[in-house]
PDB file of C-alpha atoms in Angstrom:
ATOM      1  CA  MET A   1       8.454 -73.965  45.174  1.00 56.00           C
ATOM      2  CA  LYS A   2       5.834 -71.187  44.987  1.00 61.00           C
ATOM      3  CA  ALA A   3       7.792 -69.075  43.507  1.00 66.00           C
ATOM      4  CA  GLU A   4       9.466 -71.513  40.948  1.00 64.00           C
ATOM      5  CA  ARG A   5       6.235 -73.028  40.466  1.00 59.00           C
ATOM      6  CA  ARG A   6       4.706 -69.385  38.620  1.00 62.00           C
ATOM      7  CA  HIS A   7       7.618 -67.999  37.427  1.00 58.00           C
ATOM      8  CA  GLU A   8       7.354 -71.965  34.746  1.00 60.00           C
ATOM      9  CA  LEU A   9       3.591 -71.304  34.689  1.00 57.00           C
ATOM     10  CA  GLN A  10       4.558 -67.155  33.318  1.00 62.00           C
ATOM     11  CA  GLU A  11       7.525 -68.358  30.745  1.00 63.00           C
ATOM     12  CA  ASN A  12       4.733 -71.203  29.428  1.00 66.00           C
ATOM     13  CA  ASP A  13       2.374 -68.623  28.859  1.00 68.00           C
ATOM     14  CA  PHE A  14       4.705 -66.082  27.414  1.00 66.00           C
ATOM     15  CA  VAL A  15       6.134 -69.294  25.081  1.00 67.00           C
ATOM     16  CA  HIS A  16       1.966 -70.205  24.496  1.00 67.00           C
ATOM     17  CA  LEU A  17       1.420 -66.656  23.204  1.00 69.00           C
ATOM     18  CA  LEU A  18       4.046 -66.358  21.394  1.00 69.00           C
ATOM     19  CA  GLN A  19       3.308 -69.484  19.536  1.00 71.00           C
ATOM     20  CA  VAL A  20      -0.957 -68.559  18.873  1.00 71.00           C
ATOM     21  CA  GLY A  21       0.140 -64.533  17.601  1.00 70.00           C
ATOM     22  CA  ARG A  22       3.156 -66.532  15.034  1.00 72.00           C
ATOM     23  CA  THR A  23       0.218 -69.025  13.709  1.00 77.00           C
ATOM     24  CA  TYR A  24      -1.911 -65.635  14.181  1.00 69.00           C
ATOM     25  CA  LEU A  25       0.834 -63.929  11.253  1.00 66.00           C
ATOM     26  CA  SER A  26       1.264 -66.772   9.460  1.00 72.00           C
ATOM     27  CA  ASP A  27      -2.266 -67.851   8.809  1.00 69.00           C
ATOM     28  CA  ASN A  28      -3.258 -63.763   7.909  1.00 74.00           C
ATOM     29  CA  ALA A  29       0.142 -62.271   6.530  1.00 69.00           C
ATOM     30  CA  ARG A  30      -1.348 -61.071   3.091  1.00 71.00           C
ATOM     31  CA  SER A  31      -4.363 -59.320   5.291  1.00 73.00           C
ATOM     32  CA  ILE A  32      -2.353 -57.924   7.924  1.00 69.00           C
ATOM     33  CA  GLY A  33       0.321 -57.115   4.711  1.00 71.00           C
ATOM     34  CA  MET A  34      -2.786 -55.859   3.290  1.00 76.00           C
ATOM     35  CA  GLY A  35      -3.787 -53.107   5.794  1.00 74.00           C
ATOM     36  CA  VAL A  36      -0.024 -52.241   6.238  1.00 71.00           C
ATOM     37  CA  ALA A  37      -0.019 -51.233   2.719  1.00 74.00           C
ATOM     38  CA  VAL A  38      -2.663 -49.293   3.005  1.00 76.00           C
ATOM     39  CA  VAL A  39      -2.508 -47.555   5.502  1.00 76.00           C
ATOM     40  CA  VAL A  40       1.263 -46.797   4.502  1.00 72.00           C
ATOM     41  CA  GLY A  41      -0.264 -45.444   1.149  1.00 75.00           C
ATOM     42  CA  LEU A  42      -2.616 -42.420   3.303  1.00 75.00           C
ATOM     43  CA  PHE A  43      -0.495 -41.273   4.725  1.00 68.00           C
ATOM     44  CA  VAL A  44       1.513 -41.125   1.553  1.00 70.00           C
ATOM     45  CA  VAL A  45      -1.462 -39.531  -0.170  1.00 72.00           C
ATOM     46  CA  VAL A  46      -2.119 -37.040   2.672  1.00 72.00           C
ATOM     47  CA  SER A  47       1.466 -35.673   3.345  1.00 67.00           C
ATOM     48  CA  LEU A  48       1.538 -35.139  -0.635  1.00 66.00           C
ATOM     49  CA  ALA A  49      -2.147 -33.380  -0.810  1.00 67.00           C
ATOM     50  CA  VAL A  50      -1.046 -30.897   1.811  1.00 64.00           C
ATOM     51  CA  ARG A  51       1.959 -30.151   0.891  1.00 64.00           C
ATOM     52  CA  SER A  52       0.952 -29.690  -3.048  1.00 62.00           C
ATOM     53  CA  HIS A  53      -2.017 -27.683  -1.161  1.00 57.00           C
ATOM     54  CA  ASN A  54       0.043 -25.633   0.365  1.00 63.00           C
ATOM     55  CA  SER A  55       2.687 -25.109  -2.120  1.00 69.00           C
ATOM     56  CA  ASN A  56      -0.300 -24.205  -4.698  1.00 76.00           C
ATOM     57  CA  LYS A  57      -1.016 -21.742  -2.201  1.00 75.00           C
ATOM     58  CA  GLU A  58       3.003 -20.007  -1.747  1.00 85.00           C
ATOM     59  CA  ASP A  59       2.545 -20.170  -6.068  1.00 87.00           C
ATOM     60  CA  LYS A  60      -0.804 -17.713  -5.653  1.00 87.00           C
ATOM     61  CA  TRP A  61       0.646 -14.995  -2.817  1.00 88.00           C
ATOM     62  CA  ARG A  62       3.714 -14.965  -5.193  1.00 91.00           C
ATOM     63  CA  ARG A  63       2.627 -14.639  -8.650  1.00 89.00           C
ATOM     64  CA  LEU A  64       0.299 -11.789  -6.642  1.00 88.00           C
ATOM     65  CA  SER A  65       3.506  -9.737  -5.645  1.00 89.00           C
ATOM     66  CA  GLN A  66       4.423  -9.925  -8.614  1.00 90.00           C
ATOM     67  CA  LEU A  67       1.685  -8.029 -11.055  1.00 90.00           C
ATOM     68  CA  GLN A  68       2.559  -4.247 -11.688  1.00 87.00           C
ATOM     69  CA  PHE A  69       0.602  -1.407 -10.502  1.00 85.00           C
ATOM     70  CA  ASP A  70       2.678   1.671 -11.804  1.00 83.00           C
ATOM     71  CA  LYS A  71       1.859   2.142 -15.115  1.00 82.00           C
ATOM     72  CA  GLU A  72      -1.797   1.995 -16.319  1.00 77.00           C
ATOM     73  CA  ASP A  73      -0.698  -0.231 -19.701  1.00 78.00           C
ATOM     74  CA  THR A  74       0.795  -3.059 -17.071  1.00 87.00           C
ATOM     75  CA  LEU A  75      -2.566  -2.013 -14.988  1.00 87.00           C
ATOM     76  CA  ARG A  76      -5.152  -3.822 -17.093  1.00 89.00           C
ATOM     77  CA  ALA A  77      -3.162  -7.220 -17.009  1.00 91.00           C
ATOM     78  CA  SER A  78      -2.656  -7.392 -13.664  1.00 92.00           C
ATOM     79  CA  LEU A  79      -6.237  -6.079 -12.718  1.00 92.00           C
ATOM     80  CA  ASP A  80      -7.785  -9.343 -15.590  1.00 93.00           C
ATOM     81  CA  ALA A  81      -5.147 -11.857 -13.189  1.00 93.00           C
ATOM     82  CA  MET A  82      -6.318 -10.156 -10.083  1.00 93.00           C
ATOM     83  CA  ALA A  83      -9.536 -11.773 -10.754  1.00 93.00           C
ATOM     84  CA  ALA A  84      -8.812 -14.337 -12.819  1.00 93.00           C
ATOM     85  CA  LEU A  85      -6.522 -14.987  -8.801  1.00 92.00           C
ATOM     86  CA  ALA A  86      -9.863 -14.600  -6.744  1.00 92.00           C
ATOM     87  CA  LYS A  87     -12.264 -17.476  -9.163  1.00 92.00           C
ATOM     88  CA  GLU A  88      -9.654 -20.195  -8.574  1.00 89.00           C
ATOM     89  CA  SER A  89      -8.595 -19.993  -5.315  1.00 89.00           C
ATOM     90  CA  SER A  90      -9.999 -20.822  -2.090  1.00 87.00           C
ATOM     91  CA  ASP A  91      -8.326 -19.464   0.403  1.00 90.00           C
ATOM     92  CA  ASP A  92      -9.826 -17.271   1.900  1.00 91.00           C
ATOM     93  CA  ALA A  93      -7.561 -15.371   3.493  1.00 91.00           C
ATOM     94  CA  PHE A  94      -5.803 -14.737  -0.314  1.00 93.00           C
ATOM     95  CA  VAL A  95      -9.497 -14.268  -1.485  1.00 93.00           C
ATOM     96  CA  LEU A  96     -10.103 -11.178   0.483  1.00 93.00           C
ATOM     97  CA  THR A  97      -6.667  -9.611   0.472  1.00 93.00           C
ATOM     98  CA  THR A  98      -6.616 -10.227  -3.787  1.00 94.00           C
ATOM     99  CA  LEU A  99     -10.827  -8.186  -4.314  1.00 95.00           C
ATOM    100  CA  MET A 100      -9.858  -4.936  -1.891  1.00 94.00           C
ATOM    101  CA  ASP A 101      -6.811  -5.013  -3.733  1.00 93.00           C
ATOM    102  CA  MET A 102      -8.054  -5.087  -7.217  1.00 94.00           C
ATOM    103  CA  GLY A 103     -11.081  -2.908  -5.604  1.00 93.00           C
ATOM    104  CA  ARG A 104      -8.683  -0.025  -4.762  1.00 92.00           C
ATOM    105  CA  HIS A 105      -6.211   0.098  -7.454  1.00 92.00           C
ATOM    106  CA  GLY A 106      -9.000  -0.321  -9.502  1.00 92.00           C
ATOM    107  CA  LEU A 107     -10.107   3.226  -7.824  1.00 91.00           C
ATOM    108  CA  ARG A 108      -6.815   4.869  -7.768  1.00 90.00           C
ATOM    109  CA  TRP A 109      -6.123   5.055 -11.063  1.00 89.00           C
ATOM    110  CA  ALA A 110      -9.116   5.193 -12.665  1.00 88.00           C
ATOM    111  CA  SER A 111      -8.873   9.216 -10.896  1.00 84.00           C
ATOM    112  CA  LYS A 112      -6.040   9.055 -12.456  1.00 82.00           C
ATOM    113  CA  VAL A 113      -5.706   8.844 -16.477  1.00 75.00           C
ATOM    114  CA  ASP A 114      -5.867  11.565 -19.267  1.00 71.00           C
ATOM    115  CA  ASN A 115      -9.551  11.962 -18.788  1.00 71.00           C
ATOM    116  CA  PRO A 116     -10.584  11.074 -15.778  1.00 74.00           C
ATOM    117  CA  PRO A 117     -13.101   8.549 -14.357  1.00 82.00           C
ATOM    118  CA  ASP A 118     -12.427   5.836 -16.717  1.00 88.00           C
ATOM    119  CA  ARG A 119     -15.438   3.633 -16.788  1.00 88.00           C
ATOM    120  CA  ASP A 120     -13.715   0.566 -17.714  1.00 90.00           C
ATOM    121  CA  LEU A 121     -11.139   0.471 -15.031  1.00 91.00           C
ATOM    122  CA  ASN A 122     -14.631   1.783 -12.384  1.00 92.00           C
ATOM    123  CA  GLU A 123     -16.126  -2.004 -13.546  1.00 93.00           C
ATOM    124  CA  LYS A 124     -13.127  -3.439 -13.165  1.00 93.00           C
ATOM    125  CA  ALA A 125     -13.666  -1.898  -8.963  1.00 94.00           C
ATOM    126  CA  ARG A 126     -17.464  -2.367  -9.040  1.00 95.00           C
ATOM    127  CA  TRP A 127     -17.062  -6.401  -9.995  1.00 96.00           C
ATOM    128  CA  ALA A 128     -13.998  -6.661  -6.964  1.00 96.00           C
ATOM    129  CA  PHE A 129     -16.084  -4.773  -4.445  1.00 96.00           C
ATOM    130  CA  ASP A 130     -19.617  -6.539  -5.875  1.00 96.00           C
ATOM    131  CA  GLU A 131     -17.050 -11.142  -4.932  1.00 95.00           C
ATOM    132  CA  LEU A 132     -16.792  -9.143  -1.530  1.00 95.00           C
ATOM    133  CA  LEU A 133     -19.822  -8.240  -1.011  1.00 95.00           C
ATOM    134  CA  ARG A 134     -20.896 -11.475  -2.105  1.00 95.00           C
ATOM    135  CA  ARG A 135     -18.763 -13.724  -0.666  1.00 94.00           C
ATOM    136  CA  TYR A 136     -18.002 -11.901   2.607  1.00 94.00           C
ATOM    137  CA  PRO A 137     -21.383 -11.484   3.677  1.00 93.00           C
ATOM    138  CA  ASP A 138     -20.570 -11.854   7.200  1.00 93.00           C
ATOM    139  CA  ASN A 139     -16.930 -10.321   7.209  1.00 93.00           C
ATOM    140  CA  PRO A 140     -16.707  -7.175   9.081  1.00 92.00           C
ATOM    141  CA  MET A 141     -13.216  -5.466   6.576  1.00 92.00           C
ATOM    142  CA  ALA A 142     -14.610  -6.727   3.823  1.00 93.00           C
ATOM    143  CA  LEU A 143     -18.698  -5.016   4.186  1.00 94.00           C
ATOM    144  CA  GLY A 144     -16.807  -1.669   5.418  1.00 94.00           C
ATOM    145  CA  VAL A 145     -14.658  -1.798   2.285  1.00 94.00           C
ATOM    146  CA  ALA A 146     -17.463  -2.925  -0.499  1.00 95.00           C
ATOM    147  CA  HIS A 147     -19.555  -0.445   0.655  1.00 95.00           C
ATOM    148  CA  THR A 148     -17.099   2.319   1.038  1.00 94.00           C
ATOM    149  CA  GLY A 149     -15.448   1.443  -2.568  1.00 94.00           C
ATOM    150  CA  LEU A 150     -19.092   0.686  -4.670  1.00 95.00           C
ATOM    151  CA  ALA A 151     -20.244   4.445  -3.341  1.00 93.00           C
ATOM    152  CA  THR A 152     -17.384   5.387  -4.519  1.00 93.00           C
ATOM    153  CA  VAL A 153     -17.845   3.976  -7.876  1.00 93.00           C
ATOM    154  CA  GLU A 154     -20.980   5.311  -7.877  1.00 92.00           C
ATOM    155  CA  GLU A 155     -19.634   8.220  -7.681  1.00 89.00           C
ATOM    156  CA  ASN A 156     -17.757   8.531 -10.774  1.00 89.00           C
ATOM    157  CA  HIS A 157     -20.667   7.178 -12.362  1.00 86.00           C
ATOM    158  CA  PHE A 158     -22.177   9.990 -12.404  1.00 87.00           C
ATOM    159  CA  PHE A 159     -19.973  11.840 -14.629  1.00 82.00           C
ATOM    160  CA  PHE A 160     -20.756   9.733 -17.373  1.00 79.00           C
ATOM    161  CA  SER A 161     -24.333   9.704 -17.473  1.00 80.00           C
ATOM    162  CA  ARG A 162     -25.582  12.861 -14.837  1.00 82.00           C
ATOM    163  CA  ASP A 163     -27.910   9.812 -13.039  1.00 83.00           C
ATOM    164  CA  ALA A 164     -29.940  10.185 -10.032  1.00 82.00           C
ATOM    165  CA  GLY A 165     -30.084   7.707  -9.077  1.00 87.00           C
ATOM    166  CA  HIS A 166     -26.506   7.208  -8.337  1.00 89.00           C
ATOM    167  CA  LYS A 167     -26.997   9.239  -5.920  1.00 88.00           C
ATOM    168  CA  GLU A 168     -29.269   7.571  -3.955  1.00 91.00           C
ATOM    169  CA  ARG A 169     -27.669   4.317  -4.208  1.00 92.00           C
ATOM    170  CA  ALA A 170     -24.454   5.828  -3.443  1.00 93.00           C
ATOM    171  CA  LYS A 171     -25.899   6.803  -0.188  1.00 92.00           C
ATOM    172  CA  GLN A 172     -27.452   3.207   0.515  1.00 94.00           C
ATOM    173  CA  HIS A 173     -24.185   2.101   0.683  1.00 94.00           C
ATOM    174  CA  LEU A 174     -23.371   4.522   2.701  1.00 94.00           C
ATOM    175  CA  LYS A 175     -25.909   4.513   5.364  1.00 94.00           C
ATOM    176  CA  ALA A 176     -25.990  -0.286   5.544  1.00 94.00           C
ATOM    177  CA  VAL A 177     -21.610   1.640   7.038  1.00 94.00           C
ATOM    178  CA  ILE A 178     -23.493   3.657   9.252  1.00 94.00           C
ATOM    179  CA  ASP A 179     -25.974   1.193  10.467  1.00 94.00           C
ATOM    180  CA  ASP A 180     -24.248  -1.895  10.501  1.00 93.00           C
ATOM    181  CA  ALA A 181     -23.868  -2.633  14.653  1.00 92.00           C
ATOM    182  CA  ARG A 182     -20.647  -5.237  13.135  1.00 91.00           C
ATOM    183  CA  LEU A 183     -18.598  -1.655  12.339  1.00 90.00           C
ATOM    184  CA  ASN A 184     -18.791  -0.151  15.516  1.00 89.00           C
ATOM    185  CA  GLY A 185     -15.327   1.380  16.043  1.00 85.00           C
ATOM    186  CA  LEU A 186     -14.421   1.028  12.392  1.00 86.00           C
ATOM    187  CA  PRO A 187     -13.040   3.639  10.936  1.00 90.00           C
ATOM    188  CA  PHE A 188     -15.277   2.901   7.974  1.00 91.00           C
ATOM    189  CA  GLN A 189     -18.417   4.235   9.641  1.00 91.00           C
ATOM    190  CA  ARG A 190     -16.823   7.951  10.616  1.00 91.00           C
ATOM    191  CA  ILE A 191     -15.370   8.299   6.625  1.00 91.00           C
ATOM    192  CA  ALA A 192     -19.472   7.515   5.689  1.00 92.00           C
ATOM    193  CA  ILE A 193     -20.743   9.707   7.902  1.00 92.00           C
ATOM    194  CA  ASP A 194     -18.274  12.544   6.387  1.00 92.00           C
ATOM    195  CA  ARG A 195     -19.514  11.128   2.890  1.00 90.00           C
ATOM    196  CA  ARG A 196     -22.867  11.313   3.657  1.00 90.00           C
ATOM    197  CA  ASP A 197     -23.005  14.541   4.665  1.00 90.00           C
ATOM    198  CA  SER A 198     -20.759  16.252   1.316  1.00 88.00           C
ATOM    199  CA  LEU A 199     -23.104  14.059  -0.432  1.00 83.00           C
ATOM    200  CA  GLU A 200     -24.448  17.281  -1.676  1.00 83.00           C
ATOM    201  CA  SER A 201     -21.050  18.735  -2.793  1.00 80.00           C
ATOM    202  CA  THR A 202     -20.115  15.977  -5.011  1.00 77.00           C
ATOM    203  CA  PHE A 203     -23.079  15.475  -7.014  1.00 78.00           C
ATOM    204  CA  ALA A 204     -23.187  18.536  -7.798  1.00 70.00           C
ATOM    205  CA  LEU A 205     -23.684  19.324 -12.338  1.00 56.00           C
ATOM    206  CA  VAL A 206     -21.251  22.107 -12.574  1.00 48.00           C
ATOM    207  CA  ARG A 207     -22.508  24.124 -15.695  1.00 48.00           C
ATOM    208  CA  PHE A 208     -19.356  26.341 -16.988  1.00 43.00           C
ATOM    209  CA  VAL A 209     -20.510  30.037 -18.300  1.00 48.00           C
ATOM    210  CA  PRO A 210     -18.512  31.489 -20.896  1.00 54.00           C
ATOM    211  CA  GLY A 211     -16.823  34.560 -20.386  1.00 54.00           C
ATOM    212  CA  ASP A 212     -15.893  37.380 -22.218  1.00 55.00           C
ATOM    213  CA  ALA A 213     -14.593  37.128 -26.181  1.00 51.00           C
ATOM    214  CA  PRO A 214     -10.814  38.127 -26.062  1.00 58.00           C
ATOM    215  CA  GLU A 215      -9.585  40.623 -27.380  1.00 65.00           C
ATOM    216  CA  PRO A 216      -8.484  40.684 -31.485  1.00 62.00           C
ATOM    217  CA  PRO A 217      -4.609  41.032 -32.462  1.00 61.00           C
ATOM    218  CA  PRO A 218      -2.935  43.385 -32.177  1.00 63.00           C
ATOM    219  CA  ALA A 219      -2.541  45.313 -36.041  1.00 55.00           C
ATOM    220  CA  PRO A 220       0.844  44.310 -36.953  1.00 51.00           C
ATOM    221  CA  GLU A 221       3.220  46.702 -37.295  1.00 55.00           C
ATOM    222  CA  ARG A 222       5.354  47.675 -40.155  1.00 51.00           C
ATOM    223  CA  PRO A 223       8.845  46.201 -40.163  1.00 51.00           C
ATOM    224  CA  ALA A 224      11.614  48.981 -39.867  1.00 55.00           C
ATOM    225  CA  LEU A 225      13.842  49.969 -43.352  1.00 53.00           C
ATOM    226  CA  PRO A 226      16.378  52.269 -44.022  1.00 56.00           C
ATOM    227  CA  ASP A 227      14.945  55.866 -44.593  1.00 60.00           C
ATOM    228  CA  ALA A 228      15.647  58.106 -47.346  1.00 61.00           C
ATOM    229  CA  GLU A 229      18.604  59.801 -46.332  1.00 63.00           C
ATOM    230  CA  SER A 230      20.478  56.538 -45.651  1.00 63.00           C
ATOM    231  CA  MET A 231      19.285  54.948 -48.482  1.00 59.00           C
ATOM    232  CA  LYS A 232      21.642  58.170 -50.260  1.00 63.00           C
ATOM    233  CA  ARG A 233      24.269  56.774 -49.531  1.00 66.00           C
ATOM    234  CA  LEU A 234      24.249  52.374 -50.153  1.00 67.00           C
ATOM    235  CA  PRO A 235      25.024  51.196 -53.254  1.00 72.00           C
ATOM    236  CA  PRO A 236      22.330  51.314 -56.405  1.00 74.00           C
ATOM    237  CA  ASP A 237      22.359  47.650 -56.174  1.00 73.00           C
ATOM    238  CA  LEU A 238      21.770  47.546 -52.582  1.00 70.00           C
ATOM    239  CA  GLN A 239      18.860  50.386 -53.336  1.00 71.00           C
ATOM    240  CA  VAL A 240      17.004  48.083 -55.470  1.00 75.00           C
ATOM    241  CA  LYS A 241      17.313  45.562 -53.855  1.00 76.00           C
ATOM    242  CA  LEU A 242      15.890  47.533 -50.700  1.00 72.00           C
ATOM    243  CA  GLU A 243      13.418  48.407 -52.280  1.00 77.00           C
ATOM    244  CA  GLU A 244      12.033  45.531 -53.277  1.00 79.00           C
ATOM    245  CA  MET A 245      11.464  44.981 -50.527  1.00 78.00           C
ATOM    246  CA  ARG A 246       9.891  47.827 -49.164  1.00 74.00           C
ATOM    247  CA  LEU A 247       6.953  47.714 -51.451  1.00 80.00           C
ATOM    248  CA  GLN A 248       6.961  43.292 -51.346  1.00 79.00           C
ATOM    249  CA  MET A 249       6.436  43.609 -47.428  1.00 77.00           C
ATOM    250  CA  GLU A 250       4.061  46.725 -47.436  1.00 78.00           C
ATOM    251  CA  LYS A 251       2.390  44.228 -49.927  1.00 81.00           C
ATOM    252  CA  ASP A 252       2.369  41.538 -47.583  1.00 79.00           C
ATOM    253  CA  LEU A 253       1.345  43.864 -44.500  1.00 75.00           C
ATOM    254  CA  ASN A 254      -1.927  45.250 -47.036  1.00 79.00           C
ATOM    255  CA  ALA A 255      -2.599  41.678 -46.988  1.00 80.00           C
ATOM    256  CA  GLN A 256      -2.826  40.845 -43.186  1.00 77.00           C
ATOM    257  CA  ILE A 257      -4.667  43.869 -42.663  1.00 79.00           C
ATOM    258  CA  VAL A 258      -7.427  43.784 -45.600  1.00 78.00           C
ATOM    259  CA  GLU A 259      -7.670  40.259 -43.652  1.00 79.00           C
ATOM    260  CA  GLN A 260      -7.951  41.377 -40.302  1.00 75.00           C
ATOM    261  CA  ALA A 261     -10.330  44.169 -41.197  1.00 75.00           C
ATOM    262  CA  GLU A 262     -13.276  41.317 -42.654  1.00 77.00           C
ATOM    263  CA  GLU A 263     -12.407  38.738 -39.943  1.00 73.00           C
ATOM    264  CA  GLU A 264     -13.532  42.165 -38.295  1.00 69.00           C
ATOM    265  CA  ASN A 265     -16.381  42.452 -40.004  1.00 67.00           C
ATOM    266  CA  VAL A 266     -18.444  38.956 -40.100  1.00 59.00           C
ATOM    267  CA  ASP A 267     -17.764  39.215 -36.014  1.00 54.00           C
ATOM    268  CA  HIS A 268     -19.054  42.012 -35.200  1.00 52.00           C
ATOM    269  CA  PRO A 269     -20.803  43.219 -39.269  1.00 50.00           C
ATOM    270  CA  GLU A 270     -22.979  46.056 -37.471  1.00 48.00           C
ATOM    271  CA  GLU A 271     -20.335  47.936 -35.848  1.00 45.00           C
ATOM    272  CA  ASP A 272     -18.938  48.406 -40.407  1.00 45.00           C
ATOM    273  CA  GLU A 273     -22.423  49.266 -41.594  1.00 45.00           C
ATOM    274  CA  GLY A 274     -22.081  52.614 -42.949  1.00 45.00           C
ATOM    275  CA  GLU A 275     -18.545  53.619 -42.267  1.00 46.00           C
ATOM    276  CA  PRO A 276     -16.902  55.287 -44.608  1.00 47.00           C
ATOM    277  CA  VAL A 277     -12.821  53.447 -45.434  1.00 45.00           C
ATOM    278  CA  ASP A 278     -10.383  56.432 -45.432  1.00 47.00           C
ATOM    279  CA  ARG A 279      -7.558  56.137 -47.765  1.00 46.00           C
ATOM    280  CA  ALA A 280      -5.724  57.984 -46.743  1.00 45.00           C
ATOM    281  CA  ASP A 281      -3.221  55.991 -44.938  1.00 47.00           C
ATOM    282  CA  ASP A 282      -2.637  53.717 -47.528  1.00 47.00           C
ATOM    283  CA  PRO A 283       0.789  52.821 -48.031  1.00 47.00           C
ATOM    284  CA  LYS A 284       0.201  52.640 -51.624  1.00 45.00           C
ATOM    285  CA  ARG A 285      -1.648  55.274 -52.142  1.00 46.00           C
ATOM    286  CA  GLU A 286       0.999  58.224 -54.354  1.00 46.00           C
ATOM    287  CA  GLU A 287       0.780  62.153 -53.971  1.00 46.00           C
ATOM    288  CA  PRO A 288       0.339  63.629 -57.523  1.00 45.00           C
ATOM    289  CA  GLY A 289       3.566  65.041 -58.494  1.00 44.00           C
ATOM    290  CA  ASP A 290       5.371  62.955 -56.094  1.00 46.00           C
ATOM    291  CA  SER A 291       6.253  59.184 -58.190  1.00 45.00           C
ATOM    292  CA  ASN A 292       9.867  60.745 -58.983  1.00 47.00           C
ATOM    293  CA  ALA A 293      10.560  61.379 -54.551  1.00 46.00           C
ATOM    294  CA  PRO A 294      12.497  59.361 -52.569  1.00 48.00           C
ATOM    295  CA  PRO A 295      10.679  56.035 -50.821  1.00 48.00           C
ATOM    296  CA  LYS A 296       9.195  56.952 -46.955  1.00 47.00           C
ATOM    297  CA  THR A 297       9.845  55.484 -43.774  1.00 47.00           C
ATOM    298  CA  PRO A 298       7.047  54.433 -42.196  1.00 40.00           C
TER     299      PRO A 298
END
């Protein structure tokens, strides 16, 4: 009897609880519905935000991987695009990679142009390394890349201005890498020490001493023409043509000799003052009584 009575009491409590719950739901159905809707809405918004953030991050990585750095005409536009991506992104890993690659490509191409180093590419690399120091002052990788890169930027600028101040700034960047305990064990310190030891030769001014004057060009040679015996065996009309050719070539040759002599007098006037002119070898000079003689061969 006691067990049955206990069971009846439990059933009555359960029925009473259902009745109370039904009454509460009927009285507060609107409020409960709004609460459920708010929770569902928040879940949807958060899901969409996370999905959009991931999609935006993937889009930036995809745009970065599509940039071209193998030609100079597309390189500058690619570096500008990298700067824009770094400014608009909040992903530290993406920004860190973008800035390091931008500085690396800028310095590499600054020394590969026709007249290296290129000032514009050098400034783009400087901006990337300065941004690394500004945004990641506690990241050892960013510090090592930025300071060693800025030292190279100062070396390149030295070629433009020959200002010794660039040497001091390069030394400060290398010293920052050597003295930073956070970089112990990283290859940046070994590289910085080697570069610091070679700064004197890197910033040495190179002067070109003019060498000896080039030797004057050889005098033009007379072109070979048939000798007198061969001329006699030729037809008369051909002999006339050959004679005209000989006279014209001698005229051109004399003009070249005179022009070369004038140039030598201009270059070395002290060597020609007071020297008599020997006309014995003048091809136009004719011996007396030989006006009807056959043409001489050179």
